[in-house]
Amino acid sequence: MVRFTRWYLRELTGVNEYDRYLDRHRADPHGPLLSRREYERLRIDRQDADPGSRCC
Amino acid sequence: MLQKSPKSLKSILIWTGVALVGAIAWGVIALSRGEKISAIWLVAAALGSYAIAYRFYSRFIVKRVLGADDTRATPAERLDNGVDFHPTDRRVVLGHHFAAIAGAGPLVGPVLAAQMGYLPGTIWIIVGVIFAGAVQDMVTLFFSMRRNGKSLGQMVRDEIGPVGGAAALIAVFAIMIILLAVLALVVVNALAQSPWGTFSIAMTIPIALFMGLYLRILRPGRVIETSVIGVVLLFLAIVGGGWVQNSSWAEAFTLSPQTLVICLVIYGFFASVLPVWMLLAPRDYLSTFMKIGVIGLLAIGVIIVAPQLQNEAVTDFALTGLGPVFSGSLFPFVFITIACGALSGFHSLIASGTTPKMIQKESQIRLVGYGAMLMESFVAIMALIAASILDPGLYYAMNIPVGVLGTTAESASAAVAGFGFTITPDALREAAAAVEEGSIIARTGGAPTLAVGIADILSAVFGGAAFKAFWYHFAIMFEALFILTTVDAGTRVGRFMLQDTLGNVWKPIGRVSWKPGLWGTSAVVVLAWGYFLYTGVTNPLGGINQLFPLFGIANQLLAAIALTLATTLLIKAGKLKWAWVTGIPLAWDVAVTLTASWQKVFHSDPRIGFFAQRERYADALAEGKVLAPAKSLDDMHAVVVNSTVDGVLAALFALLVVVVIANAALVCFRAIRARAPLPLTEAPYVESRIVAPAGLFPTADERRELAHAGVGRTEDETP
């Protein structure tokens, strides 16, 4: 249960995304490997162009 | 076969039990007249009905009507790019989707609708979500998923036609402006003259900036850690608000509604032009955590405390239509007012936005689309309970416009008595003192009423009466926090829509990085909702009373567009015999909403019809007379201008939707006449390679499949 909650929160907030990026990059490397800082910047800055609606 | 039968017997017993609990609860609600019932019956009726609807009706729609096919690869699988398209665990998508659809709407609408008693609201929230709201969300999600995650506007243009598409686009933009204005009005009414609330909410800006910098510079990507720090700071801000209220700073944070409007407009502008990482993203994390936390707390509170409902089942206002909180009779206005908790057009924008790009398996739309909307409906039921456990005298003293109540406890008590309810001036002062507010008279908008209800429930579980003021401001903070997040994001989305549209006329405006275009379009959007917000706080007739019906109509009309699209697509695909699934909710929604629009435009009673109201005040103005609740000729002018604008807007919304429906009817007519199904813009079939369960918990078969594929043993499948 604790493990599930931890996994769920990490997935929901996108904490696991960098690990997933590393896996992808390892499997199919194109371009230089981004550091965590660079990757997270790119990820959050993408929202500038597509913030997504929140509802009422 | 033989192996299966004991299990299906167990399942039959369980579902019979669930059905019985739901039926008994409905029976108690229906049969108790004149005596007070416990809120627990509302909870049981809701949960029992949701379970049955989810198990049977949503399954029928997914399997038979839509024909979801788990061998067919979803866009997340086919177009997986690790950015916007990527197959995501169904429970995570459910969390994202719920966080995106749940907001202040289902909390505020039911509070206002409590004017008509708890029964009409309860029935519509439960029946509406099962047959209309959750169906709309799931079906829109499905159609968008089959079209690689196209937006509602694009689908209307591609599948219905350019005229309908253009009308839908204008409708979405106009609806967004009214939505932002009304939500901002709720915040203004909650914070006006309240240094505690204003300080706590103001502190969310530095907290969000700090979280943004922390995530950007110190600990990139560590969202959970950052959010925990943020939530702790948020609690400190609430506690600090109590301290500020009793200090010499109190005056600096005691703001008039007009000043708050200016602050909000300036804030909205900056929030829209600043990069997302500074303000919007961290605020989003905070409000998501608060949202899920508070809703969970409230559910636990309601079940433990099991409070008695003080509200009547059906009040006289439901029949006379002369209620002071909002005017108009039960049909159509209870449906318009509840809006989001039962059927919300805005969800169709989210169901055709990011969510369809994350789904792993087609049949998961049932959990994500239908399931998330059932959760939202449950939030609405709890809001209705929180409003209905309050003493009716207190409820009306908080929700009638100030023009009618006056500003003193004595005048409010007398005015409430005029509507047939009693509350003494001392009781009003005591209620204000209990939550440490200067006054709670005419705190319209729903948020303060809900906060008093939540404070009653939570203080009974945690902390007792001494904590009531804390929980009240906690609830205010929670509502204001996610309304402001919606305002941030909505302004940004509105700005993009405007940039996109104007970019067709003059290229540079369309470029997202061109600063003058960005500032100009942001200013236009902010000033548009700012205008309605300002008229809302200055309107002598009461802003919520005037604008909330407009918001409800707008939201329900957007739902009509989504349901029209869904019905058209079913018919075009040759599924005329199943078209009732979306066609009946569409017919109902159109009947309700166009009746409401018609009454708002043409009704001869000036309390209901905007133009009748205009005429009454314009005539008096021509003779130089001042009609109460207006106090000066300027007030009279304001009423005339506001009624004209609101009336034109109500007519415009209805007209746009009629255009979309007429265009769709033409397409449906052609589709029925044609021998073969008309061409659709669905993406072609590609076989899926992903193995994933469809529902919340994997079935035995799914477990075997997962194990076979070697993905069943990871931590994420062993909760």
PDB file of N, CA and C in Angstrom, chain B residues 548-579:
ATOM      1  N   PHE B 548     -24.726  34.517 -12.277  1.00  0.00           N
ATOM      2  CA  PHE B 548     -24.604  33.062 -12.164  1.00  0.00           C
ATOM      3  C   PHE B 548     -25.494  32.305 -13.155  1.00  0.00           C
ATOM      4  N   PRO B 549     -26.756  32.767 -13.362  1.00  0.00           N
ATOM      5  CA  PRO B 549     -27.577  32.074 -14.365  1.00  0.00           C
ATOM      6  C   PRO B 549     -26.937  32.112 -15.751  1.00  0.00           C
ATOM      7  N   LEU B 550     -26.279  33.224 -16.058  1.00  0.00           N
ATOM      8  CA  LEU B 550     -25.629  33.359 -17.356  1.00  0.00           C
ATOM      9  C   LEU B 550     -24.496  32.337 -17.488  1.00  0.00           C
ATOM     10  N   PHE B 551     -23.756  32.182 -16.390  1.00  0.00           N
ATOM     11  CA  PHE B 551     -22.673  31.200 -16.360  1.00  0.00           C
ATOM     12  C   PHE B 551     -23.227  29.781 -16.546  1.00  0.00           C
ATOM     13  N   GLY B 552     -24.303  29.494 -15.817  1.00  0.00           N
ATOM     14  CA  GLY B 552     -24.911  28.165 -15.923  1.00  0.00           C
ATOM     15  C   GLY B 552     -25.419  27.890 -17.328  1.00  0.00           C
ATOM     16  N   ILE B 553     -26.093  28.889 -17.913  1.00  0.00           N
ATOM     17  CA  ILE B 553     -26.619  28.730 -19.269  1.00  0.00           C
ATOM     18  C   ILE B 553     -25.462  28.475 -20.237  1.00  0.00           C
ATOM     19  N   ALA B 554     -24.403  29.257 -20.088  1.00  0.00           N
ATOM     20  CA  ALA B 554     -23.254  29.116 -20.982  1.00  0.00           C
ATOM     21  C   ALA B 554     -22.668  27.716 -20.887  1.00  0.00           C
ATOM     22  N   ASN B 555     -22.477  27.250 -19.667  1.00  0.00           N
ATOM     23  CA  ASN B 555     -21.873  25.943 -19.459  1.00  0.00           C
ATOM     24  C   ASN B 555     -22.757  24.832 -20.049  1.00  0.00           C
ATOM     25  N   GLN B 556     -24.076  24.938 -19.810  1.00  0.00           N
ATOM     26  CA  GLN B 556     -24.975  23.900 -20.304  1.00  0.00           C
ATOM     27  C   GLN B 556     -25.106  23.954 -21.828  1.00  0.00           C
ATOM     28  N   LEU B 557     -24.955  25.149 -22.399  1.00  0.00           N
ATOM     29  CA  LEU B 557     -25.014  25.240 -23.864  1.00  0.00           C
ATOM     30  C   LEU B 557     -23.787  24.595 -24.490  1.00  0.00           C
ATOM     31  N   LEU B 558     -22.653  24.740 -23.810  1.00  0.00           N
ATOM     32  CA  LEU B 558     -21.447  24.078 -24.308  1.00  0.00           C
ATOM     33  C   LEU B 558     -21.646  22.559 -24.275  1.00  0.00           C
ATOM     34  N   ALA B 559     -22.322  22.090 -23.223  1.00  0.00           N
ATOM     35  CA  ALA B 559     -22.644  20.661 -23.153  1.00  0.00           C
ATOM     36  C   ALA B 559     -23.534  20.271 -24.327  1.00  0.00           C
ATOM     37  N   ALA B 560     -24.448  21.166 -24.699  1.00  0.00           N
ATOM     38  CA  ALA B 560     -25.323  20.873 -25.844  1.00  0.00           C
ATOM     39  C   ALA B 560     -24.485  20.706 -27.109  1.00  0.00           C
ATOM     40  N   ILE B 561     -23.453  21.526 -27.272  1.00  0.00           N
ATOM     41  CA  ILE B 561     -22.592  21.396 -28.456  1.00  0.00           C
ATOM     42  C   ILE B 561     -21.893  20.030 -28.437  1.00  0.00           C
ATOM     43  N   ALA B 562     -21.357  19.650 -27.270  1.00  0.00           N
ATOM     44  CA  ALA B 562     -20.648  18.365 -27.180  1.00  0.00           C
ATOM     45  C   ALA B 562     -21.594  17.197 -27.448  1.00  0.00           C
ATOM     46  N   LEU B 563     -22.804  17.250 -26.864  1.00  0.00           N
ATOM     47  CA  LEU B 563     -23.751  16.148 -27.059  1.00  0.00           C
ATOM     48  C   LEU B 563     -24.269  16.118 -28.504  1.00  0.00           C
ATOM     49  N   THR B 564     -24.394  17.293 -29.133  1.00  0.00           N
ATOM     50  CA  THR B 564     -24.788  17.337 -30.535  1.00  0.00           C
ATOM     51  C   THR B 564     -23.738  16.643 -31.391  1.00  0.00           C
ATOM     52  N   LEU B 565     -22.483  16.961 -31.119  1.00  0.00           N
ATOM     53  CA  LEU B 565     -21.399  16.329 -31.867  1.00  0.00           C
ATOM     54  C   LEU B 565     -21.448  14.815 -31.691  1.00  0.00           C
ATOM     55  N   ALA B 566     -21.620  14.379 -30.436  1.00  0.00           N
ATOM     56  CA  ALA B 566     -21.619  12.942 -30.163  1.00  0.00           C
ATOM     57  C   ALA B 566     -22.774  12.246 -30.886  1.00  0.00           C
ATOM     58  N   THR B 567     -23.962  12.865 -30.836  1.00  0.00           N
ATOM     59  CA  THR B 567     -25.122  12.257 -31.492  1.00  0.00           C
ATOM     60  C   THR B 567     -24.902  12.189 -33.001  1.00  0.00           C
ATOM     61  N   THR B 568     -24.371  13.277 -33.571  1.00  0.00           N
ATOM     62  CA  THR B 568     -24.096  13.299 -35.004  1.00  0.00           C
ATOM     63  C   THR B 568     -23.124  12.184 -35.376  1.00  0.00           C
ATOM     64  N   LEU B 569     -22.086  12.014 -34.550  1.00  0.00           N
ATOM     65  CA  LEU B 569     -21.082  10.993 -34.880  1.00  0.00           C
ATOM     66  C   LEU B 569     -21.674   9.592 -34.800  1.00  0.00           C
ATOM     67  N   LEU B 570     -22.551   9.352 -33.819  1.00  0.00           N
ATOM     68  CA  LEU B 570     -23.186   8.037 -33.742  1.00  0.00           C
ATOM     69  C   LEU B 570     -24.022   7.783 -34.991  1.00  0.00           C
ATOM     70  N   ILE B 571     -24.784   8.802 -35.398  1.00  0.00           N
ATOM     71  CA  ILE B 571     -25.643   8.624 -36.573  1.00  0.00           C
ATOM     72  C   ILE B 571     -24.802   8.455 -37.837  1.00  0.00           C
ATOM     73  N   LYS B 572     -23.741   9.258 -37.963  1.00  0.00           N
ATOM     74  CA  LYS B 572     -22.883   9.142 -39.145  1.00  0.00           C
ATOM     75  C   LYS B 572     -22.230   7.765 -39.227  1.00  0.00           C
ATOM     76  N   ALA B 573     -21.969   7.182 -38.067  1.00  0.00           N
ATOM     77  CA  ALA B 573     -21.319   5.870 -38.060  1.00  0.00           C
ATOM     78  C   ALA B 573     -22.326   4.740 -38.274  1.00  0.00           C
ATOM     79  N   GLY B 574     -23.585   5.105 -38.555  1.00  0.00           N
ATOM     80  CA  GLY B 574     -24.595   4.084 -38.814  1.00  0.00           C
ATOM     81  C   GLY B 574     -25.183   3.477 -37.551  1.00  0.00           C
ATOM     82  N   LYS B 575     -25.076   4.190 -36.420  1.00  0.00           N
ATOM     83  CA  LYS B 575     -25.592   3.646 -35.165  1.00  0.00           C
ATOM     84  C   LYS B 575     -26.833   4.415 -34.720  1.00  0.00           C
ATOM     85  N   LEU B 576     -27.741   4.637 -35.670  1.00  0.00           N
ATOM     86  CA  LEU B 576     -28.950   5.399 -35.366  1.00  0.00           C
ATOM     87  C   LEU B 576     -29.712   4.807 -34.194  1.00  0.00           C
ATOM     88  N   LYS B 577     -29.717   3.463 -34.088  1.00  0.00           N
ATOM     89  CA  LYS B 577     -30.511   2.849 -33.015  1.00  0.00           C
ATOM     90  C   LYS B 577     -29.934   3.129 -31.631  1.00  0.00           C
ATOM     91  N   TRP B 578     -28.671   3.532 -31.562  1.00  0.00           N
ATOM     92  CA  TRP B 578     -28.094   3.866 -30.265  1.00  0.00           C
ATOM     93  C   TRP B 578     -28.028   5.378 -30.032  1.00  0.00           C
ATOM     94  N   ALA B 579     -28.517   6.157 -30.981  1.00  0.00           N
ATOM     95  CA  ALA B 579     -28.349   7.609 -30.877  1.00  0.00           C
ATOM     96  C   ALA B 579     -29.056   8.188 -29.663  1.00  0.00           C
TER      97      ALA B 579
END
